[in-house]
Short mmCIF file of C-alpha atoms and ligand atoms in Angstrom, two decimals:
data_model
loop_
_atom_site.label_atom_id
_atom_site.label_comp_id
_atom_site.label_asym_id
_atom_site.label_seq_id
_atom_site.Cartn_x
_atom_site.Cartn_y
_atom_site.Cartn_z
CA UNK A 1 0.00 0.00 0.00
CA UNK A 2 1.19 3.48 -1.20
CA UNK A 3 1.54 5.47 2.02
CA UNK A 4 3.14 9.16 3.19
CA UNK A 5 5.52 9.21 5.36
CA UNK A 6 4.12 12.21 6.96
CA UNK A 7 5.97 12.98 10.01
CA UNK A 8 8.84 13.57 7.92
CA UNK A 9 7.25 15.90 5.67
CA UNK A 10 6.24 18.09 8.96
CA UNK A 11 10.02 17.67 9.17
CA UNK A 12 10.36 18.84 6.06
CA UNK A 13 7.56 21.87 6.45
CA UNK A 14 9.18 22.98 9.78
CA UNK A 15 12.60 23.53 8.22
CA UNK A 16 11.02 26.15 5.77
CA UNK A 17 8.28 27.69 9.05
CA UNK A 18 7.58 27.35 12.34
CA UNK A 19 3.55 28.68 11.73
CA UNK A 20 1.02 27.53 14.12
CA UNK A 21 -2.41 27.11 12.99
CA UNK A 22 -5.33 26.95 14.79
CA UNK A 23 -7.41 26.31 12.07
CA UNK A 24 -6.82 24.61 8.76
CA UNK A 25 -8.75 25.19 5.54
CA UNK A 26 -8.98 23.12 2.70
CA UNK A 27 -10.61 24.97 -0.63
CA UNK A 28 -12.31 22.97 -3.63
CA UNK A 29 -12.85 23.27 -7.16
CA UNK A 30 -12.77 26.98 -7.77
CA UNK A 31 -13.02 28.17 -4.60
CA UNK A 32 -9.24 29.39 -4.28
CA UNK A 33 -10.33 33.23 -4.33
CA UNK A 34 -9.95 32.91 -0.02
CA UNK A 35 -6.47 32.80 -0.53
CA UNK A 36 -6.28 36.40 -1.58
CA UNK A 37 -8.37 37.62 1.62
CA UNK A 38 -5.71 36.28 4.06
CA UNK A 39 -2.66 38.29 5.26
CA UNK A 40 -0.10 35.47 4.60
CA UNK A 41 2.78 34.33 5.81
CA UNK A 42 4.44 31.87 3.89
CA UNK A 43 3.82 29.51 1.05
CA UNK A 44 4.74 25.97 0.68
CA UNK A 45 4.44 24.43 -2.69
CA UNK A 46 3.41 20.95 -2.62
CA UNK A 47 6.30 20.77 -4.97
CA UNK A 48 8.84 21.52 -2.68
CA UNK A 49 7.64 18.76 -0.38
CA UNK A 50 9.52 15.57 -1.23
CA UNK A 51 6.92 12.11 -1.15
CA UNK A 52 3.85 14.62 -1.19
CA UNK A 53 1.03 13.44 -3.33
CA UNK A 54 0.25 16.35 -6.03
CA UNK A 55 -2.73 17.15 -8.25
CA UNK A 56 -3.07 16.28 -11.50
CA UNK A 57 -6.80 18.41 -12.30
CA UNK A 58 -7.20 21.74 -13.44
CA UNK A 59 -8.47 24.24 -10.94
CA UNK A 60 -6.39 22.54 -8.45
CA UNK A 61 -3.34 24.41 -7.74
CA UNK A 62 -0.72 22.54 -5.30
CA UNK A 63 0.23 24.57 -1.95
CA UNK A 64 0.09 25.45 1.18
CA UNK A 65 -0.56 28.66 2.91
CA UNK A 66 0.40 29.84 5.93
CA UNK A 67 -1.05 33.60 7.20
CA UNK A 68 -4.16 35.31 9.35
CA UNK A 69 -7.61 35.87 8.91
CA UNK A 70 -8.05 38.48 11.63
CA UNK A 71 -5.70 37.39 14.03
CA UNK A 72 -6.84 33.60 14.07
CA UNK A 73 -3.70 32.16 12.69
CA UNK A 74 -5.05 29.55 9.24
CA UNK A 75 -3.01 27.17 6.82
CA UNK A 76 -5.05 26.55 3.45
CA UNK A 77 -5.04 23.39 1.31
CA UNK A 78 -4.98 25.48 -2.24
CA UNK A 79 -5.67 22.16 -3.88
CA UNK A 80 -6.15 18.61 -2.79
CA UNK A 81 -5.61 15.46 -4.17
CA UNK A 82 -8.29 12.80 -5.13
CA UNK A 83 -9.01 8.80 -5.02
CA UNK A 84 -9.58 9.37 -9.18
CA UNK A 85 -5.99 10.20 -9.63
CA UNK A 86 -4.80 6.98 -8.48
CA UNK A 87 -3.85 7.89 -5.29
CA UNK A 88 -4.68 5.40 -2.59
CA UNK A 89 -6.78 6.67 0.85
CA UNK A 90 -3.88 7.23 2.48
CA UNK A 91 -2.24 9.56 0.27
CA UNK A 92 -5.77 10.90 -0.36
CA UNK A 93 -6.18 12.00 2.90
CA UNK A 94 -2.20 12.48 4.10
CA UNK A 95 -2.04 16.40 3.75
CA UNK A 96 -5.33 17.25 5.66
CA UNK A 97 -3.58 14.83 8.41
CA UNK A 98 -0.67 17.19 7.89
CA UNK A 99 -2.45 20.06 9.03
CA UNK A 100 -3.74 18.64 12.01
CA UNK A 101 -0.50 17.79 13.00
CA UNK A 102 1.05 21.42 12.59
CA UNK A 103 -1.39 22.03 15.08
CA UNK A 104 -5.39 23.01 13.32
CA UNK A 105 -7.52 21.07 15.45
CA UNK A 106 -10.69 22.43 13.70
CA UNK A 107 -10.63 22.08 10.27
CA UNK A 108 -12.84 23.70 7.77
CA UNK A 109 -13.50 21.47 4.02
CA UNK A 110 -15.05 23.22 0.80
CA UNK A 111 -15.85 21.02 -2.21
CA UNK A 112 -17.79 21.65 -5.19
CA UNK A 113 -20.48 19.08 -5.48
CA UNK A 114 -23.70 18.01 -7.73
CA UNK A 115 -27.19 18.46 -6.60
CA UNK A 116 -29.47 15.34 -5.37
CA UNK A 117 -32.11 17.70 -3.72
CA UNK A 118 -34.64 19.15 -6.21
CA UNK A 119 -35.19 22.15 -3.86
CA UNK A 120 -31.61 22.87 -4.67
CA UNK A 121 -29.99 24.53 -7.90
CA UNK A 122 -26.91 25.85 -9.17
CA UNK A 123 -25.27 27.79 -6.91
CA UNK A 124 -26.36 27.00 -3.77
CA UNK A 125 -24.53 26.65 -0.64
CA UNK A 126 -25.02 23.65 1.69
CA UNK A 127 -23.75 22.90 4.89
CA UNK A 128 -22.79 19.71 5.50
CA UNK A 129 -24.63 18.35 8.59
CA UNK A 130 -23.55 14.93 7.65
CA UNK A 131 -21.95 12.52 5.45
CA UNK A 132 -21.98 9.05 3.26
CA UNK A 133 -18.41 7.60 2.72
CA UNK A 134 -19.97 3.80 2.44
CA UNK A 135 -18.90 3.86 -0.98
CA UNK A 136 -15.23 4.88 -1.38
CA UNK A 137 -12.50 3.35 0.66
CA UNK A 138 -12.18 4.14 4.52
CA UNK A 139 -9.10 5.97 4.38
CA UNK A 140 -8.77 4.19 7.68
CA UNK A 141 -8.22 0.73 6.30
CA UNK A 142 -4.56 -1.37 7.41
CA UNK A 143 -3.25 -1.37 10.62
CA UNK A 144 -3.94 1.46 13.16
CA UNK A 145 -1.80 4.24 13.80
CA UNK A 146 -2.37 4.76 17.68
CA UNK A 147 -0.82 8.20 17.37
CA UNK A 148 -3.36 9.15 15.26
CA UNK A 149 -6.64 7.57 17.14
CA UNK A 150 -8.36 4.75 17.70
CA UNK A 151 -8.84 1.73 15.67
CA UNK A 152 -12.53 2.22 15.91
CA UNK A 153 -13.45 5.92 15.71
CA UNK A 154 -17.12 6.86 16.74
CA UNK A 155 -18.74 8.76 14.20
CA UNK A 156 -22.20 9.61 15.36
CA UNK A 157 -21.28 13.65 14.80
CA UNK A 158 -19.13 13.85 12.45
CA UNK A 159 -19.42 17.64 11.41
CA UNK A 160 -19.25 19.60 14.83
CA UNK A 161 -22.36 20.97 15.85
CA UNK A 162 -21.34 24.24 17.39
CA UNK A 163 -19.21 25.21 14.12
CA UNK A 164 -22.65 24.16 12.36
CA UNK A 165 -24.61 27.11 14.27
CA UNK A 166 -22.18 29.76 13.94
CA UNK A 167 -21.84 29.36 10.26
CA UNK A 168 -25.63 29.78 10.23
CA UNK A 169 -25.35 32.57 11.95
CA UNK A 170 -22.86 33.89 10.08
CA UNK A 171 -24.95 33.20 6.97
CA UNK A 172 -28.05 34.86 8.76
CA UNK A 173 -25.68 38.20 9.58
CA UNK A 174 -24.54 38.26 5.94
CA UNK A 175 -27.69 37.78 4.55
CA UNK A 176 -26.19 34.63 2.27
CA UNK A 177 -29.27 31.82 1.59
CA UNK A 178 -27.30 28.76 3.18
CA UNK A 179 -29.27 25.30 3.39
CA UNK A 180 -28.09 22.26 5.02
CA UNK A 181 -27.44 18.34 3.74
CA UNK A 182 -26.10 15.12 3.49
CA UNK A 183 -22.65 15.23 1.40
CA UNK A 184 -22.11 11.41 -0.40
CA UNK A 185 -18.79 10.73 -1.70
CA UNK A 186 -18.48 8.60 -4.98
CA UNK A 187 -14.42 7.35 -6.43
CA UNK A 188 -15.84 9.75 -9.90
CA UNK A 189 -14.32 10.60 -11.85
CA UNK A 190 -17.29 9.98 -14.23
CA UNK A 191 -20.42 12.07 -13.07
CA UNK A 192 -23.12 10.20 -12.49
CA UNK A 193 -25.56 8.59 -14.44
CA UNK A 194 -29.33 9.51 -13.93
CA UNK A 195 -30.16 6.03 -12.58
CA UNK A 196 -27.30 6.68 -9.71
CA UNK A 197 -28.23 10.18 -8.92
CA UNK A 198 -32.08 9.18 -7.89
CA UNK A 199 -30.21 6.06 -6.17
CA UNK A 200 -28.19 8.08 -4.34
CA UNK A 201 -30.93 10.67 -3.43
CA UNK A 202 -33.12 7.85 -2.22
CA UNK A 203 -30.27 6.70 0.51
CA UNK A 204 -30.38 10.05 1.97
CA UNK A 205 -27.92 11.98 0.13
CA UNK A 206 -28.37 15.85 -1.02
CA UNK A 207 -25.76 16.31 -2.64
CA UNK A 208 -22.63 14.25 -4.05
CA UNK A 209 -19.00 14.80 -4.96
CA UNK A 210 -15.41 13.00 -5.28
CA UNK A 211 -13.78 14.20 -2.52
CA UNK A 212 -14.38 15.23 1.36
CA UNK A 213 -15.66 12.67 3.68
CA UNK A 214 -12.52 10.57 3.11
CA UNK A 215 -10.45 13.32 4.51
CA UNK A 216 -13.72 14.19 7.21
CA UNK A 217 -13.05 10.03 8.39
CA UNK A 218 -9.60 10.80 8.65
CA UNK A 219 -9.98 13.94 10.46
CA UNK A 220 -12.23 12.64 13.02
CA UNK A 221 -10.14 9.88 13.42
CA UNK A 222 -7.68 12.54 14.71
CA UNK A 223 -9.99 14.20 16.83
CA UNK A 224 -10.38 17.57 14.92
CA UNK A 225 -13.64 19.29 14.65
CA UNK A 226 -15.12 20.17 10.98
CA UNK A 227 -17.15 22.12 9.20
CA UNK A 228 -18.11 21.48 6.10
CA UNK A 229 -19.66 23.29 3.28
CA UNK A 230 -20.45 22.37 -0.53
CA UNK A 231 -20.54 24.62 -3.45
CA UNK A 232 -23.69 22.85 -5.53
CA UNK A 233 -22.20 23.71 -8.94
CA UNK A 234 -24.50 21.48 -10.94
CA UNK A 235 -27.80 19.30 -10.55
CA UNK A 236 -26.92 15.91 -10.57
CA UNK A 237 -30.78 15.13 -9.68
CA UNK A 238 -33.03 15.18 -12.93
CA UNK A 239 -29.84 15.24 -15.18
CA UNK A 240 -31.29 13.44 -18.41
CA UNK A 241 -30.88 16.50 -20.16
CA UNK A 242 -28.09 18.22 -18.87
CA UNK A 243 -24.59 17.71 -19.50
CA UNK A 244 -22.26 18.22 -16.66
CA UNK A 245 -18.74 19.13 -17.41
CA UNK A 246 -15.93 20.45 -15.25
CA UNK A 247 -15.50 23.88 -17.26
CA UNK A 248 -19.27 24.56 -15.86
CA UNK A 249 -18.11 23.14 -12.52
CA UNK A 250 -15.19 25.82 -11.71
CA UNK A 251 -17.18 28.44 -13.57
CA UNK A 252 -20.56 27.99 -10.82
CA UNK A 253 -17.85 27.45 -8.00
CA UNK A 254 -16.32 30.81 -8.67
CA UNK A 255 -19.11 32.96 -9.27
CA UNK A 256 -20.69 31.68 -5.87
CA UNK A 257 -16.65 31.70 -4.27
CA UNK A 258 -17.41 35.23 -2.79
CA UNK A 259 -20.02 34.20 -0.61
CA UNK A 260 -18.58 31.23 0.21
CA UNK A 261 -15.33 33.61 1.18
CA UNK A 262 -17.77 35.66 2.92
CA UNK A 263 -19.01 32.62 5.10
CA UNK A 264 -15.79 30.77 5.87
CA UNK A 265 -14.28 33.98 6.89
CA UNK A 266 -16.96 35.24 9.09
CA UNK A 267 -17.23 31.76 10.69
CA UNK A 268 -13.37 31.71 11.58
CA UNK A 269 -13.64 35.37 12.94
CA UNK A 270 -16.40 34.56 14.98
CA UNK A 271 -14.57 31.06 16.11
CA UNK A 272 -11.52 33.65 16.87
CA UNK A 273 -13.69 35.80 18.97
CA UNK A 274 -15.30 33.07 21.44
N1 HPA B 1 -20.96 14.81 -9.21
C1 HPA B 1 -19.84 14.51 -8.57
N2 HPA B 1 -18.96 15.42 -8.24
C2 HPA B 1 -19.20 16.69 -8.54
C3 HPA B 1 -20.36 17.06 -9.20
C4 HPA B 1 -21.28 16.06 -9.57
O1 HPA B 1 -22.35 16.32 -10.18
N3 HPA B 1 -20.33 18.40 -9.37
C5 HPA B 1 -19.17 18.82 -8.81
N4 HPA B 1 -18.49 17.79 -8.31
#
């Protein structure tokens, strides 16, 4: 099994900074605009990292970035890796493991996902109140790492429920329509088909992407608390006469990246302020 050797890429990261994060962000598809709102500090190119796994899709850029958003100190994932790729789990999931163990024990993930609840369309923005990983490898397969947690990690609240309320009431402050939902992770990288979108919707799911609760397992594993928020950027529900395509993917994610901005930051400054 491919793994990462990750404490000696923290090696590696702490001979270029000694940053402490309290709170780690990964961005999706399109969503990298939050990277210009922070006051940074440094950048680390996934590049520059020697065994780290790098991404091979466009609109996913490779680094990480170190800086402020009001004085909570925040590392970004400006691009993630997926199962698609060839990656296994455990490289899927290594550099959100990474930033728990610079120090971000809450840890905010942003994906770009497709639709399974007809009340939803095109740009809306769903919280993730909980998840469906049944259906992609538990990144948590192969012998425990009692470091990391236990070999059987409870999962009954996976997405923290206090981080839940104040990104609602950030959303309610900035006047930005914010639902909530069940995320459902599929391997992709083929959208799906019609049949597996009302399958999916019938288990429960709202909306469904190719990334997220692999790294959310992981994480919880760990004992960080997340947040979770999806950019719908396409209905997956009702799709026998759409076409989905990634162009249309990043295009939706960006125009609806400034209130997603708008939410993650508010949500850290209030998290900063309690
Ligand atoms: N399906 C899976 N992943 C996605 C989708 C989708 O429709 N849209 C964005 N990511």
């Amino acid at each position: 099994m491919q793994t990462v050797n990750i404490k000696n890429i923290i090696s590696q990261i702490r001979a270029k900074t000694s940053f402490k994060p309290d709170i780690g962000i990964v961005l999706g598809s399109g969503l990298s605009g939050l990277s210009q709102e922070i006051t940074v500090t440094d950048r680390i190119s996934y590049s520059e990292l020697e065994g780290f796994p790098r991404s091979t899709v466009e609109g996913h850029k490779g680094e990480y970035i170190f800086g402020y958003i009001g004085k909570t100190a925040v590392v970004l994932m400006n691009g993630r890796v997926h199962y698609y790729e060839g990656y296994t789990m455990q490289q899927v999931v290594a550099p959100v493991r990474i930033m728990a163990s610079l120090g971000a024990n809450t840890i905010i993930l942003t994906n770009a996902a497709g639709g399974l609840n007809e009340s939803f369309h095109p740009g809306t923005l769903m919280c993730i109140k909980d998840q469906i990983a049944t259906f992609v490898p538990s990144p948590l397969v192969g012998p425990n790492d009692s470091d990391l947690g236990p070999r059987f990690p409870e999962m009954s609240k996976v997405y923290d429920p206090q981080l839940i309320s104040l990104l609602h009431r950030t959303a309610e402050q900035e006047n930005i329509p914010l639902v909530d939902g069940v995320y459902m992770q599929i391997t992709g990288p083929a959208y799906e088909t019609p049949a597996e979108s009302r399958m999916y919707a019938s288990w429960g799911a709202d909306a469904v992407g190719m990334s997220t609760a692999c790294e959310a397992v992981a994480l919880r594993h760990m004992g960080v608390k997340l947040l979770g928020l999806s950019c719908v950027t396409d209905m997956a529900i009702n799709n026998e006469n759409t076409t989905t395509t990634h162009e249309q993917v990043q295009k939706v994610a960006r125009e609806a990246s400034r209130k997603l901005i708008t939410l993650v930051k508010g949500t850290v400054q209030q998290l900063g302020s309690i």
